[in-house]
Structure formats: structure tokens, C-alpha cells
């Protein structure tokens, strides 16, 4: 009918005159009903019911349970046995593999995230212009991100960087004699890092969307004032893009800490050679599901959670000083 | 000021570079693309080469095409690969249905209702986005162990019906917010209750978001190696990624061809999704990032 939109409601408020009294009452009733409906009653809880079950049953309760388990010896088959802080003491003071893991993981995060983001931003800037075949380029650069988590890709990677693999053939063109990059403890982690950098497509797409939104007139003004490419990049592009840089940094750091599949496949589940590819998640998996030391693995899980939360918090706090929001 | 037309603006001159610069940029981009895609092409070509040739001839054209790699790989790891594909399909289809239903329900509630503690719940939802799955893996495992769900597909599917993938809730909230509220109000005036509004108005209108959710859920579940590794223990329950790892254990060294063949096949579903929905995937990603 004629009074079916919210806009009608507002019109009614300002011009009450023409409507006949019963019609008016009807509209008031309707508006109250609308307000009540938006206030929700029990409806929102109906829609949120599955999510609530998931939140409490599969997230909050497990978080608390894993905190409890981290203070126990637990092998799944016999009841958990309280051991106080033994797991944490063992982790920090006695378990050399844990420190190998920390070393490998921090190296992986610290090298792969900046390289990946730099490459993503660089390519995004190259693509941010009227270029023929831009869709094709964007697709080609994004494809590895979509495939990158697959076991199949990690299997291929293992062969690419093997002793007689593709990478050494490539080096051969330049007269460089390569080695087996996968089985050397000094280089194995870098093959994982390269695999991560190879997947720069996701942040690239996000950067590209951000670049498209930058105001053109600022660049026009800068160009008129004679600002060169470097000046424009550091004084305009980068500052305006900082919210997106920040978003990407947070996401990529979290992602990097969680990496599991390639480390598992490339080392065939061992984390070797010499624990050099024993990323944190892989060691957690081994402890929990191969050795059935689930108490210890829970302690590791909480440490990982706190480290990621810490990194994210530091990121958010630091962002006040370098992220530029224009509002 | 604003009277500068695109054709005369200095910026335009900057952007539409000279021919030489254009060629340079294309060369650079093509170079990067070739380097990036070469490993995938090498995989494809190796899947057709005889084993002896894979590591001795790095070129892409095999001297002799050996399709037997595919038939050997298909049946080469104890079970037929068709079993792994079937199992992967069960898991991914279940996950897609679960995510589409549960996440759209939650998103509708967050986008359209005011209720007590909404900000806190919404914040918690965003918080779970950053929670590493490893942090809850062991307690979840004990829950499913006590339910005797280990070595079934339930631990991989049921959580999706409980909207644990907050990314998609967020994506859909953003989308629903862009649907005019007037439509809801009109239906309400006509006597529709919120369920009917969700079912008859919101859900049909958010089809693009549902398609994005479907594709990403499919790809991410298909590739979710960690959870499949943890929950599926017997060979006959194995999915494609688990089936592939069986090739790693064969140290005989004579099965590289079949391994590359099955790796190629394993990437095919994702590749097809990508080719069909490339634009939508990229756009879904970009908009979710923009509002972060």
C-alpha cells in the first residue's frame, strides 16, 4: 500500500496534517511495531543460536579447557593429572626442540611477512594504472595465493628445491652450482619463506583496492607542484595507504604464525633437517597427536595464543603512531 | 581546480606513460608472472613425463607423453583416487551448506537487530577471526573424541553449522548493511515476521555474498590439511590432501610421475573455481579488506 516505506514514516512526522485520524493512529501503531521489531525481542537470539552454540561450545569452553589441560599431564586415554606449571617449566627451561621451534618460527615470520608485503605493494602499484591485460596480470599474481595452502603445491615445492630440482637448473644458467636446498638445515626454512612470499596475491589485491580509492586530485596538486615519483610515494601514497598496510600486516603475521601444511609436507612430517623447518604449529601437532602429550601441547597452544594476541595488541598500539586515518 | 579534465591533467600524463615505459612495465609484469607460474607449469609437464626425464630435462615439453602416470597415480596409493575425491566432496559440500546457513543467520541478526550486548558479541565475533585454530585444536579433539566422532567427517562439518568461520559472518554483515532497510520495513508492514524477511528478502538479495562464501569455503575446506590429518585416521576415510601425502612415504623414487599427476589433479577443482569466479573472488577479498 501507500504507507509501506520507512521514508513515509519520516514524512508523516513532519507533515501530520493531511492524514485522517484513524490512518494516523494506524501509522503510529506501525511505527511502534517497527521500533519494537528492531529492538528485537527474542528474534535476534533465534538467528544467533547456532553461532552462540559454536562460540561457547567450540571456542570459549575449549579455550578454558586448554588452559586447564596446560597444567596437567593428559594423554587422552587416561584422565588428566594436575602437574602445576611443569609443562611450562619444561617448555622454557628443558626442551631444546621448543627453542628450535621458536627460532624457526620467528625467522619465518620476520623474513616472510615484510618481503611478501613489499612485493604485494610493489606489484599493486605497477598494476594501478590503465594497462592492457590488467585482469590477466591480476589473475596470474593472485592464483598462487589460492593454491598455496594445498598439499599438492608443497609437494611440488619439495621437488623444485631438491638437489636436481628446477631451482638448481635455473641457477645453472648463471653458472651457479646449487645444492639440495630442502635437506640442508641452513636453507630449508628459506624454501618455506619463498613459498609464503610466492603467495603475495591476497595482500596485493587488497592493496590494489586501496590504491584505487586514493583521491586523484591530491596527486594532481602534487604533480603541479613538481613532486617526483619518490616524493609522491612517500608523502602521499604511503601515508594514505597506512590503514591498509596495517590491516595486511596484522593478517599476515597471524597467518604466518599459524603455518602448518608446507612445513609438514616439505619435511615429510619431521620438521627436519635438524628441526630447521619445525614451525610452531608442526611441533604442537607432533606433541599433541604423535606423542599424545596433550597437556604439553595445550601449554604450547596457550603460549601461541598469547604471542599472537601480544603481536596484534602491539600492532594496534603502534598503529596510533603511524597509521593515518582521515576522519 | 576541478575544471582540469582528465586529458589535460598532469596526472594523466603521469599515468598514461610513454610507449617505452609501457613496454618496460609489461615486460616486468610478464617476467614476474612467468617466474611465478613456472613451478605450476613444470608440475603439469612433469606429470606427463617419464620418471627418468623429470629431473634431467627442466624444459616444459616432454620428449614423450606418458599418460600412464595418471592411471598409475590414480590407483597407486592403496586406494583408488576416486575414493579420496568422493571423501573430499562429502566434507566440502557439508561445510559449504553449513557455512551458508549458519553464517547468514548470524549476519542477519548482527546487521538488522538491536539487542543487549550487541557490541560485545560483535567484538567477540571479530576476535575469533584472529584466534589461531591451533589454540582450540586439542580441547575440540577431546570433545569429538568423547562423542566418538574421530575418523568420521562430523568434526569437519558440524562446526561449520555453528558459524565458527567468523570471516564469512563479517563478509555477510557488510553485505546486508548495503541492502536498504526500507525493504524489510515494507515486508514488516505487510505482516512478515523476521524469519520471513530473512528467508524471502535478505537471503535472495545476498546471493553474491553467498556465492563468495561458497567458493571460499569450498577451497579452504578442500585444502584444510591440518584438521583432516587430525580427525581422519583410516585410509578409506582419507581426503585428497591426505591421499597425496601417501606419495611422500614411497621412497622408492620411481613414482615421481604419478605423484606429479595426482598433484595436478588435486589442484584442478581450485583452478576451475578460480577460472569461473576469478572476478568475484578478487572483489570479495578486496571489499572485505577495505572495511577492516
Coordinates of C-alpha atoms in Angstrom, one line a residue:
Chain A
X1 CA 0.0 0.0 0.0
X2 CA 1.0 3.6 0.1
X3 CA 2.4 3.7 3.6
X4 CA 4.8 0.9 3.3
X5 CA 8.2 2.5 3.5
X6 CA 10.3 4.0 6.2
X7 CA 10.5 7.2 4.3
X8 CA 6.8 7.6 4.6
X9 CA 7.3 7.5 8.4
X10 CA 9.6 10.4 8.3
X11 CA 7.3 12.4 6.1
X12 CA 4.4 11.7 8.5
X13 CA 6.4 13.2 11.3
X14 CA 7.0 16.5 9.6
X15 CA 3.6 16.9 7.9
X16 CA 0.9 15.5 10.1
X17 CA -1.9 17.4 8.6
X18 CA -3.4 15.6 5.6
X19 CA -3.8 12.2 7.1
X20 CA -7.2 11.3 8.5
X21 CA -7.1 10.4 12.3
X22 CA -7.6 6.6 12.1
X23 CA -5.0 6.4 9.4
X24 CA -2.7 8.4 11.7
X25 CA -3.3 6.0 14.5
X26 CA -2.6 3.1 12.3
X27 CA 0.7 4.6 11.3
X28 CA 1.7 5.3 14.8
X29 CA 1.0 1.7 15.7
X30 CA 3.0 0.6 12.8
X31 CA 6.0 2.7 13.8
X32 CA 5.9 1.4 17.3
X33 CA 5.9 -2.1 16.0
X34 CA 8.8 -1.4 13.7
X35 CA 10.8 0.0 16.6
X36 CA 10.0 -3.0 18.8
X37 CA 11.0 -5.3 16.0
X38 CA 14.3 -3.6 15.5
X39 CA 14.8 -3.7 19.2
X40 CA 14.4 -7.4 18.5
X41 CA 12.7 -9.2 21.4
X42 CA 13.9 -12.7 21.2
X43 CA 14.3 -12.8 17.4
X44 CA 18.0 -11.9 17.2
X45 CA 18.8 -14.8 19.6
X46 CA 16.9 -17.2 17.4
X47 CA 19.1 -16.2 14.5
X48 CA 22.3 -16.2 16.6
X49 CA 21.5 -19.6 18.3
X50 CA 23.9 -21.7 16.1
X51 CA 26.6 -19.1 16.5
X52 CA 26.2 -19.0 20.3
X53 CA 26.5 -22.7 20.5
X54 CA 29.7 -22.5 18.4
X55 CA 31.1 -19.6 20.3
X56 CA 30.6 -21.2 23.7
X57 CA 31.0 -24.9 22.7
X58 CA 33.8 -24.7 20.2
X59 CA 35.7 -21.6 21.2
X60 CA 35.2 -20.3 24.7
X61 CA 34.9 -23.6 26.5
X62 CA 37.8 -25.1 24.6
X63 CA 40.0 -22.1 25.4
X64 CA 39.3 -22.6 29.1
X65 CA 39.7 -26.3 28.8
X66 CA 43.0 -26.0 27.1
X67 CA 44.2 -23.6 29.8
X68 CA 43.3 -26.2 32.4
X69 CA 44.9 -29.0 30.4
X70 CA 48.1 -27.0 30.1
X71 CA 48.6 -27.6 33.8
X72 CA 48.1 -31.3 33.5
X73 CA 49.6 -34.5 32.1
X74 CA 47.0 -35.7 29.6
X75 CA 47.2 -38.4 27.0
X76 CA 43.5 -38.6 26.0
X77 CA 43.1 -42.2 27.2
X78 CA 43.6 -41.7 31.0
X79 CA 42.1 -38.8 33.0
X80 CA 44.2 -35.6 33.1
X81 CA 46.5 -35.4 36.0
X82 CA 47.3 -32.0 37.6
X83 CA 51.0 -31.2 37.5
X84 CA 51.1 -27.5 38.1
X85 CA 53.4 -25.4 36.0
X86 CA 55.6 -28.4 34.9
X87 CA 54.7 -28.2 31.3
X88 CA 55.6 -24.5 31.1
X89 CA 58.8 -25.1 33.0
X90 CA 59.8 -27.9 30.7
X91 CA 58.9 -25.9 27.7
X92 CA 61.0 -22.8 28.6
X93 CA 63.9 -24.5 30.5
X94 CA 64.4 -28.0 29.4
X95 CA 63.0 -28.7 25.9
X96 CA 65.7 -27.8 23.3
X97 CA 63.3 -28.6 20.5
X98 CA 60.9 -25.9 21.7
X99 CA 63.6 -23.3 21.2
X100 CA 64.5 -24.7 17.8
X101 CA 60.8 -24.2 17.0
X102 CA 60.7 -20.7 18.3
X103 CA 63.8 -19.8 16.3
X104 CA 62.4 -21.3 13.1
X105 CA 59.0 -19.7 13.5
X106 CA 60.3 -16.2 14.3
X107 CA 62.8 -16.3 11.4
X108 CA 59.9 -17.4 9.2
X109 CA 57.6 -14.6 10.3
X110 CA 60.2 -11.9 10.4
X111 CA 61.5 -12.6 6.9
X112 CA 58.4 -13.7 5.0
X113 CA 55.9 -11.1 6.1
X114 CA 57.9 -7.9 5.1
X115 CA 59.1 -9.5 1.8
X116 CA 55.6 -10.6 1.0
X117 CA 54.0 -7.2 1.8
X118 CA 56.7 -5.3 -0.1
X119 CA 56.2 -7.4 -3.2
X120 CA 52.5 -7.1 -2.9
X121 CA 52.6 -3.3 -2.7
X122 CA 55.1 -3.0 -5.4
X123 CA 53.2 -5.1 -7.9
X124 CA 49.9 -3.5 -6.9
X125 CA 51.4 -0.1 -7.7
X126 CA 52.6 -1.4 -11.1
X127 CA 49.1 -2.6 -11.8
X128 CA 47.4 0.5 -10.6
X129 CA 47.2 2.2 -14.0
X130 CA 45.3 1.9 -17.3
X131 CA 47.1 -1.1 -18.6
X132 CA 46.1 -3.6 -21.2
X133 CA 45.5 -7.0 -19.9
X134 CA 45.4 -5.9 -16.3
X135 CA 42.8 -8.5 -15.4
X136 CA 45.1 -11.2 -16.7
X137 CA 48.0 -10.0 -14.6
X138 CA 45.9 -9.7 -11.5
X139 CA 44.7 -13.2 -12.0
X140 CA 48.2 -14.6 -12.6
X141 CA 49.5 -13.0 -9.5
X142 CA 46.5 -14.0 -7.4
X143 CA 46.4 -17.6 -8.4
X144 CA 49.3 -18.8 -6.2
X145 CA 47.5 -17.4 -3.1
X146 CA 44.5 -19.5 -3.9
X147 CA 46.5 -22.7 -4.5
X148 CA 49.3 -22.1 -2.0
X149 CA 47.8 -23.8 1.0
X150 CA 47.4 -27.1 -0.9
X151 CA 49.4 -30.2 -0.1
X152 CA 49.9 -30.6 -3.8
X153 CA 51.8 -27.3 -4.1
X154 CA 54.0 -28.1 -1.1
X155 CA 54.8 -31.5 -2.8
X156 CA 55.8 -29.6 -6.0
X157 CA 57.9 -27.1 -4.0
X158 CA 59.8 -30.0 -2.4
X159 CA 60.8 -31.1 -5.8
X160 CA 61.5 -27.7 -7.2
X161 CA 64.2 -27.1 -4.5
X162 CA 65.5 -30.6 -4.3
X163 CA 69.1 -31.4 -5.4
X164 CA 68.3 -31.9 -9.0
X165 CA 65.2 -29.7 -9.0
X166 CA 64.1 -26.9 -11.1
X167 CA 65.7 -24.1 -9.0
X168 CA 69.1 -25.5 -9.4
X169 CA 68.6 -25.8 -13.2
X170 CA 67.7 -22.1 -13.1
X171 CA 70.9 -21.3 -11.1
X172 CA 72.8 -23.4 -13.6
X173 CA 72.1 -20.8 -16.3
X174 CA 74.2 -18.4 -14.4
X175 CA 76.9 -20.9 -13.8
X176 CA 76.0 -21.3 -10.1
X177 CA 76.1 -24.8 -8.8
X178 CA 73.2 -25.3 -6.4
X179 CA 72.7 -27.8 -3.6
X180 CA 69.8 -29.7 -2.1
X181 CA 68.0 -26.8 -0.5
X182 CA 65.4 -28.9 1.2
X183 CA 67.8 -31.2 3.0
X184 CA 70.3 -28.6 4.2
X185 CA 69.4 -27.2 7.7
X186 CA 70.7 -23.8 6.8
X187 CA 68.4 -23.3 3.7
X188 CA 65.3 -25.5 4.3
X189 CA 63.4 -22.7 6.1
X190 CA 64.1 -20.3 3.2
X191 CA 62.3 -22.6 0.8
X192 CA 59.3 -22.3 3.1
X193 CA 59.7 -18.5 3.2
X194 CA 59.8 -18.4 -0.6
X195 CA 56.6 -20.4 -0.7
X196 CA 55.0 -17.8 1.6
X197 CA 56.3 -14.9 -0.4
X198 CA 55.1 -16.6 -3.6
X199 CA 51.6 -16.2 -2.3
X200 CA 51.6 -12.4 -2.2
X201 CA 48.4 -12.2 -4.2
X202 CA 46.0 -11.7 -1.3
X203 CA 47.6 -8.6 0.2
X204 CA 48.2 -7.4 -3.4
X205 CA 44.5 -7.5 -4.2
X206 CA 43.7 -5.6 -1.0
X207 CA 46.5 -3.0 -1.7
X208 CA 45.2 -2.6 -5.2
X209 CA 41.6 -1.9 -4.0
X210 CA 43.1 0.7 -1.6
X211 CA 45.2 2.4 -4.2
X212 CA 42.1 2.7 -6.4
X213 CA 40.4 4.8 -3.7
X214 CA 43.2 7.3 -3.2
X215 CA 42.0 10.8 -4.2
X216 CA 43.3 11.8 -7.6
X217 CA 43.2 15.5 -7.0
X218 CA 45.9 15.2 -4.4
X219 CA 48.2 13.7 -6.9
X220 CA 47.3 16.3 -9.5
X221 CA 48.2 19.0 -7.0
X222 CA 51.4 17.3 -6.1
X223 CA 52.3 16.9 -9.8
X224 CA 51.6 20.5 -10.4
X225 CA 53.9 21.4 -7.5
X226 CA 56.6 19.3 -9.2
X227 CA 56.7 16.4 -6.8
X228 CA 58.7 13.4 -8.2
X229 CA 57.6 9.8 -8.1
X230 CA 59.6 9.1 -4.9
X231 CA 58.1 12.1 -3.1
X232 CA 54.6 11.2 -4.2
X233 CA 55.1 7.6 -2.9
X234 CA 56.5 8.5 0.5
X235 CA 54.5 11.7 1.1
X236 CA 51.1 10.8 -0.4
X237 CA 50.7 7.1 -1.3
X238 CA 52.2 5.5 1.7
X239 CA 50.6 7.8 4.4
X240 CA 47.2 7.5 2.8
X241 CA 47.6 3.7 2.5
X242 CA 48.7 3.1 6.1
X243 CA 45.3 1.8 7.3
X244 CA 45.5 -0.9 4.6
X245 CA 49.2 -1.6 5.3
X246 CA 48.2 -2.1 8.9
X247 CA 45.3 -4.4 8.1
X248 CA 47.7 -6.5 5.9
X249 CA 50.4 -6.6 8.5
X250 CA 48.1 -7.8 11.2
X251 CA 46.6 -10.5 9.0
X252 CA 49.8 -11.7 7.5
X253 CA 51.6 -12.0 10.9
X254 CA 48.7 -14.1 12.3
X255 CA 48.7 -16.2 9.2
X256 CA 52.5 -16.8 9.3
X257 CA 52.4 -17.9 12.9
X258 CA 49.7 -20.5 12.0
X259 CA 51.6 -22.0 9.0
X260 CA 51.4 -25.8 9.1
X261 CA 50.9 -27.6 5.8
X262 CA 54.0 -26.7 3.9
X263 CA 56.3 -27.4 6.9
X264 CA 54.7 -30.8 7.3
X265 CA 54.9 -31.7 3.7
X266 CA 58.4 -30.4 2.9
X267 CA 59.9 -32.1 5.9
X268 CA 57.6 -35.2 5.5
X269 CA 56.2 -34.5 9.0
X270 CA 59.6 -34.5 10.7
X271 CA 60.3 -30.7 10.9
X272 CA 63.8 -31.6 9.8
X273 CA 66.6 -31.3 8.9
X274 CA 67.8 -30.6 12.4
X275 CA 64.4 -29.1 13.3
X276 CA 65.1 -26.2 10.9
X277 CA 61.6 -26.4 9.5
X278 CA 59.9 -27.3 12.8
X279 CA 57.4 -24.4 12.7
X280 CA 55.4 -23.9 15.9
X281 CA 52.2 -25.5 14.6
X282 CA 54.0 -28.6 13.4
X283 CA 55.7 -29.1 16.8
X284 CA 52.4 -28.6 18.5
X285 CA 50.8 -31.2 16.3
X286 CA 53.6 -33.6 16.9
X287 CA 53.4 -33.2 20.7
X288 CA 49.7 -33.5 20.8
X289 CA 48.9 -36.1 18.2
X290 CA 52.0 -38.1 17.6
X291 CA 53.4 -38.2 21.2
X292 CA 50.0 -37.8 22.8
X293 CA 51.4 -35.2 25.2
X294 CA 48.2 -33.2 25.1
X295 CA 48.9 -31.3 28.3
X296 CA 52.2 -30.1 26.9
X297 CA 50.6 -29.3 23.6
X298 CA 47.9 -27.3 25.3
X299 CA 50.5 -25.3 27.1
X300 CA 52.1 -24.6 23.7
X301 CA 48.7 -23.6 22.3
X302 CA 48.2 -21.1 25.0
X303 CA 51.7 -19.6 24.5
X304 CA 50.9 -19.3 20.8
X305 CA 47.6 -17.7 21.5
X306 CA 49.3 -15.2 23.9
X307 CA 52.1 -14.4 21.5
X308 CA 49.7 -13.8 18.6
X309 CA 47.4 -11.7 20.9
X310 CA 50.6 -9.8 22.0
X311 CA 51.8 -9.1 18.5
X312 CA 48.3 -8.0 17.5
X313 CA 48.0 -5.7 20.5
X314 CA 51.4 -4.2 19.9
X315 CA 50.4 -3.7 16.3
X316 CA 47.2 -1.9 17.3
X317 CA 49.0 0.3 19.9
X318 CA 51.9 1.1 17.5
X319 CA 49.3 1.9 14.8
X320 CA 48.3 5.0 16.7
X321 CA 51.7 6.5 15.8
X322 CA 52.0 5.5 12.2
X323 CA 48.5 4.8 10.8
X324 CA 46.8 7.8 9.2
X325 CA 43.0 7.7 9.3
X326 CA 41.5 10.6 7.5
X327 CA 38.5 11.4 9.7
Chain B
X1 CA 40.8 23.2 -9.8
X2 CA 38.2 20.7 -10.6
X3 CA 38.0 22.2 -14.1
X4 CA 41.0 20.2 -15.1
X5 CA 39.8 17.5 -17.4
X6 CA 41.4 14.1 -17.4
X7 CA 43.0 14.6 -20.8
X8 CA 44.9 17.7 -19.8
X9 CA 45.8 16.9 -16.2
X10 CA 49.4 16.4 -15.3
X11 CA 48.4 13.3 -13.5
X12 CA 47.0 11.8 -16.7
X13 CA 50.4 12.4 -18.3
X14 CA 52.0 10.6 -15.4
X15 CA 49.7 7.7 -15.6
X16 CA 49.5 7.0 -19.3
X17 CA 53.2 6.7 -19.7
X18 CA 55.1 6.9 -22.9
X19 CA 55.4 3.9 -25.2
X20 CA 58.8 2.9 -23.9
X21 CA 57.8 3.0 -20.3
X22 CA 54.7 1.0 -21.1
X23 CA 56.7 -1.7 -22.7
X24 CA 59.1 -1.8 -19.8
X25 CA 56.2 -2.2 -17.4
X26 CA 54.6 -5.0 -19.4
X27 CA 58.0 -6.8 -19.7
X28 CA 58.5 -6.6 -15.9
X29 CA 55.0 -7.9 -15.2
X30 CA 55.2 -10.7 -17.7
X31 CA 58.6 -11.6 -16.3
X32 CA 57.3 -11.8 -12.7
X33 CA 54.2 -13.8 -13.9
X34 CA 56.3 -16.3 -15.8
X35 CA 58.6 -16.9 -12.8
X36 CA 55.6 -17.3 -10.5
X37 CA 53.7 -19.7 -12.7
X38 CA 56.6 -21.7 -13.9
X39 CA 56.6 -24.2 -11.0
X40 CA 52.9 -24.9 -11.7
X41 CA 53.6 -25.4 -15.4
X42 CA 56.6 -27.6 -14.5
X43 CA 54.3 -29.7 -12.4
X44 CA 51.9 -30.1 -15.3
X45 CA 54.6 -31.1 -17.7
X46 CA 56.3 -33.4 -15.2
X47 CA 53.0 -35.2 -14.8
X48 CA 53.3 -36.3 -18.4
X49 CA 57.0 -37.1 -18.5
X50 CA 58.7 -40.5 -17.9
X51 CA 60.3 -40.5 -14.5
X52 CA 63.8 -40.6 -15.9
X53 CA 63.2 -37.3 -17.6
X54 CA 61.6 -35.2 -14.9
X55 CA 64.8 -34.1 -13.2
X56 CA 67.1 -34.2 -16.2
X57 CA 65.2 -32.1 -18.6
X58 CA 63.8 -28.9 -16.9
X59 CA 62.0 -27.8 -20.1
X60 CA 58.3 -27.9 -20.3
X61 CA 57.8 -30.1 -23.4
X62 CA 58.2 -33.8 -22.6
X63 CA 60.1 -35.9 -25.2
X64 CA 57.4 -38.5 -25.0
X65 CA 54.0 -38.0 -23.4
X66 CA 53.3 -40.7 -20.7
X67 CA 49.6 -40.6 -19.7
X68 CA 50.2 -43.8 -17.7
X69 CA 51.4 -41.5 -14.8
X70 CA 47.8 -40.6 -14.3
X71 CA 46.4 -44.2 -14.3
X72 CA 49.2 -45.4 -12.1
X73 CA 48.7 -42.5 -9.7
X74 CA 45.0 -42.9 -9.6
X75 CA 45.3 -46.4 -8.2
X76 CA 48.8 -46.2 -6.9
X77 CA 48.4 -45.5 -3.2
X78 CA 46.5 -48.4 -1.9
X79 CA 43.1 -46.9 -2.6
X80 CA 41.7 -45.6 -5.8
X81 CA 41.9 -41.8 -6.0
X82 CA 38.2 -41.7 -6.8
X83 CA 37.7 -42.6 -3.1
X84 CA 39.7 -39.6 -1.9
X85 CA 37.8 -37.3 -4.3
X86 CA 34.5 -38.6 -3.1
X87 CA 35.5 -38.1 0.6
X88 CA 36.7 -34.6 -0.1
X89 CA 33.4 -33.8 -1.8
X90 CA 31.5 -35.1 1.2
X91 CA 33.5 -32.8 3.5
X92 CA 33.4 -29.7 1.3
X93 CA 29.8 -29.9 0.4
X94 CA 28.8 -30.4 4.0
X95 CA 31.0 -27.4 5.0
X96 CA 29.6 -25.2 2.3
X97 CA 26.0 -25.9 3.3
X98 CA 26.8 -25.3 7.0
X99 CA 28.6 -22.0 6.4
X100 CA 26.0 -20.6 4.1
X101 CA 23.1 -21.3 6.5
X102 CA 24.7 -20.6 9.9
X103 CA 26.8 -17.5 8.9
X104 CA 23.9 -15.9 7.1
X105 CA 21.6 -16.3 10.1
X106 CA 24.2 -14.8 12.4
X107 CA 25.0 -12.0 9.9
X108 CA 21.3 -11.1 9.6
X109 CA 21.0 -10.8 13.4
X110 CA 24.1 -8.6 13.6
X111 CA 23.1 -6.4 10.6
X112 CA 19.4 -5.9 11.4
X113 CA 18.7 -6.1 15.1
X114 CA 19.5 -4.1 18.2
X115 CA 19.9 -6.3 21.2
X116 CA 21.5 -6.4 24.6
X117 CA 25.3 -6.6 24.4
X118 CA 25.4 -6.5 20.6
X119 CA 28.6 -4.5 20.5
X120 CA 30.3 -7.0 22.8
X121 CA 29.1 -10.1 20.9
X122 CA 30.1 -8.4 17.6
X123 CA 33.5 -7.7 19.1
X124 CA 33.9 -11.3 20.3
X125 CA 32.9 -12.4 16.8
X126 CA 35.7 -10.3 15.3
X127 CA 38.0 -11.5 18.0
X128 CA 37.5 -15.1 16.9
X129 CA 38.8 -14.1 13.5
X130 CA 42.2 -13.7 15.0
X131 CA 42.1 -16.8 17.2
X132 CA 44.6 -19.4 15.8
X133 CA 42.8 -22.7 15.3
X134 CA 45.7 -24.4 17.0
X135 CA 44.7 -22.8 20.3
X136 CA 41.5 -24.8 20.5
X137 CA 42.6 -27.9 18.5
X138 CA 43.2 -30.2 21.4
X139 CA 40.1 -29.5 23.5
X140 CA 38.0 -29.7 20.4
X141 CA 39.6 -33.0 19.7
X142 CA 38.8 -34.3 23.1
X143 CA 35.1 -33.2 22.7
X144 CA 34.8 -35.0 19.4
X145 CA 36.7 -38.0 20.8
X146 CA 34.2 -38.2 23.6
X147 CA 31.4 -38.0 21.1
X148 CA 33.2 -40.9 19.2
X149 CA 33.3 -38.8 16.1
X150 CA 37.0 -39.4 15.4
X151 CA 37.6 -41.0 12.0
X152 CA 34.2 -39.6 10.8
X153 CA 33.6 -36.4 8.8
X154 CA 31.5 -34.9 11.6
X155 CA 34.3 -32.9 13.2
X156 CA 35.0 -31.3 9.8
X157 CA 31.4 -30.5 9.0
X158 CA 29.4 -29.9 12.2
X159 CA 31.4 -26.8 13.4
X160 CA 30.5 -25.1 10.1
X161 CA 26.8 -25.4 11.0
X162 CA 27.7 -23.5 14.2
X163 CA 29.1 -20.5 12.3
X164 CA 32.7 -20.9 13.5
X165 CA 34.1 -19.1 10.4
X166 CA 33.7 -15.5 11.5
X167 CA 35.2 -14.2 8.3
X168 CA 32.0 -15.1 6.4
X169 CA 29.7 -13.6 9.1
X170 CA 31.7 -10.4 8.7
X171 CA 31.5 -10.5 4.9
X172 CA 27.8 -11.0 5.0
X173 CA 27.1 -8.4 7.7
X174 CA 28.9 -5.9 5.4
X175 CA 26.7 -7.0 2.5
X176 CA 23.4 -7.0 4.4
X177 CA 24.1 -3.4 5.6
X178 CA 24.1 -2.4 1.9
X179 CA 20.6 -3.7 1.4
X180 CA 18.1 -0.9 2.0
X181 CA 16.2 -1.3 5.3
X182 CA 13.1 0.0 3.5
X183 CA 12.6 -3.4 2.0
X184 CA 12.5 -5.0 5.5
X185 CA 10.1 -2.4 6.7
X186 CA 7.8 -2.8 3.7
X187 CA 7.6 -6.5 4.3
X188 CA 7.0 -6.0 8.0
X189 CA 4.1 -3.7 7.3
X190 CA 2.7 -6.4 5.1
X191 CA 2.8 -8.7 8.1
X192 CA 6.0 -10.6 7.6
X193 CA 7.9 -11.8 10.6
X194 CA 11.7 -11.5 10.8
X195 CA 12.1 -15.1 9.7
X196 CA 10.1 -14.5 6.6
X197 CA 12.1 -11.3 5.9
X198 CA 15.3 -13.3 6.3
X199 CA 14.1 -16.1 4.1
X200 CA 12.2 -14.2 1.4
X201 CA 14.1 -10.9 1.2
X202 CA 17.5 -10.9 2.7
X203 CA 18.7 -14.3 1.5
X204 CA 17.7 -13.9 -2.1
X205 CA 19.3 -10.4 -2.2
X206 CA 22.6 -11.5 -0.7
X207 CA 23.2 -14.1 -3.4
X208 CA 26.6 -12.5 -4.4
X209 CA 27.8 -12.8 -0.8
X210 CA 26.6 -16.4 -0.6
X211 CA 28.4 -17.3 -3.8
X212 CA 31.6 -15.8 -2.5
X213 CA 31.2 -17.7 0.8
X214 CA 30.5 -20.9 -1.2
X215 CA 33.7 -20.6 -3.2
X216 CA 36.0 -19.7 -0.4
X217 CA 34.5 -22.3 1.9
X218 CA 34.9 -24.9 -0.8
X219 CA 38.6 -24.0 -1.5
X220 CA 39.6 -23.5 2.2
X221 CA 37.9 -26.7 3.4
X222 CA 39.3 -28.7 0.5
X223 CA 42.8 -27.6 1.4
X224 CA 42.3 -27.7 5.2
X225 CA 45.0 -30.3 5.7
X226 CA 45.6 -29.9 9.5
X227 CA 42.1 -30.8 10.6
X228 CA 41.7 -33.6 8.1
X229 CA 45.1 -35.0 9.2
X230 CA 44.0 -34.9 12.9
X231 CA 40.5 -36.3 12.5
X232 CA 40.7 -38.8 9.7
X233 CA 42.9 -41.8 10.6
X234 CA 42.0 -44.7 8.4
X235 CA 43.0 -44.9 4.8
X236 CA 39.4 -45.4 3.5
X237 CA 38.3 -42.1 5.1
X238 CA 41.2 -40.1 3.6
X239 CA 40.6 -37.0 1.6
X240 CA 42.6 -35.7 -1.4
X241 CA 45.3 -33.9 0.6
X242 CA 45.8 -36.9 2.9
X243 CA 45.8 -39.3 -0.1
X244 CA 48.6 -37.1 -1.7
X245 CA 50.8 -37.4 1.4
X246 CA 50.9 -41.2 0.8
X247 CA 53.1 -40.4 -2.2
X248 CA 55.7 -38.8 0.2
X249 CA 56.2 -42.0 2.0
X250 CA 57.1 -44.0 -1.1
X251 CA 60.8 -43.6 -1.0
X252 CA 61.4 -46.0 -3.9
X253 CA 62.0 -43.0 -6.1
X254 CA 60.2 -44.5 -9.0
X255 CA 56.8 -42.8 -8.5
X256 CA 57.6 -39.1 -9.3
X257 CA 55.5 -39.1 -12.4
X258 CA 52.3 -40.4 -10.8
X259 CA 52.9 -38.1 -7.8
X260 CA 53.0 -35.0 -10.1
X261 CA 50.0 -36.4 -12.0
X262 CA 47.9 -36.6 -8.8
X263 CA 49.2 -33.3 -7.6
X264 CA 48.0 -31.7 -10.8
X265 CA 44.6 -33.4 -10.4
X266 CA 44.3 -32.3 -6.8
X267 CA 44.7 -28.6 -7.8
X268 CA 42.2 -28.9 -10.6
X269 CA 39.0 -28.1 -8.6
X270 CA 40.5 -25.0 -7.1
X271 CA 41.8 -24.0 -10.5
X272 CA 38.3 -24.4 -12.1
X273 CA 36.7 -22.4 -9.3
X274 CA 39.3 -19.7 -9.9
X275 CA 38.7 -19.6 -13.6
X276 CA 35.0 -19.3 -13.3
X277 CA 34.8 -17.0 -10.4
X278 CA 38.0 -15.1 -10.6
X279 CA 36.4 -11.6 -10.6
X280 CA 34.1 -12.3 -7.8
X281 CA 36.8 -13.8 -5.6
X282 CA 39.1 -10.9 -6.1
X283 CA 36.3 -8.4 -5.4
X284 CA 35.1 -10.3 -2.3
X285 CA 38.6 -10.2 -1.0
X286 CA 39.1 -6.5 -1.8
X287 CA 35.9 -5.3 -0.1
X288 CA 36.4 -7.4 3.0
X289 CA 39.8 -5.8 3.3
X290 CA 38.6 -2.3 2.8
X291 CA 36.3 -2.3 5.7
X292 CA 38.7 -3.9 8.1

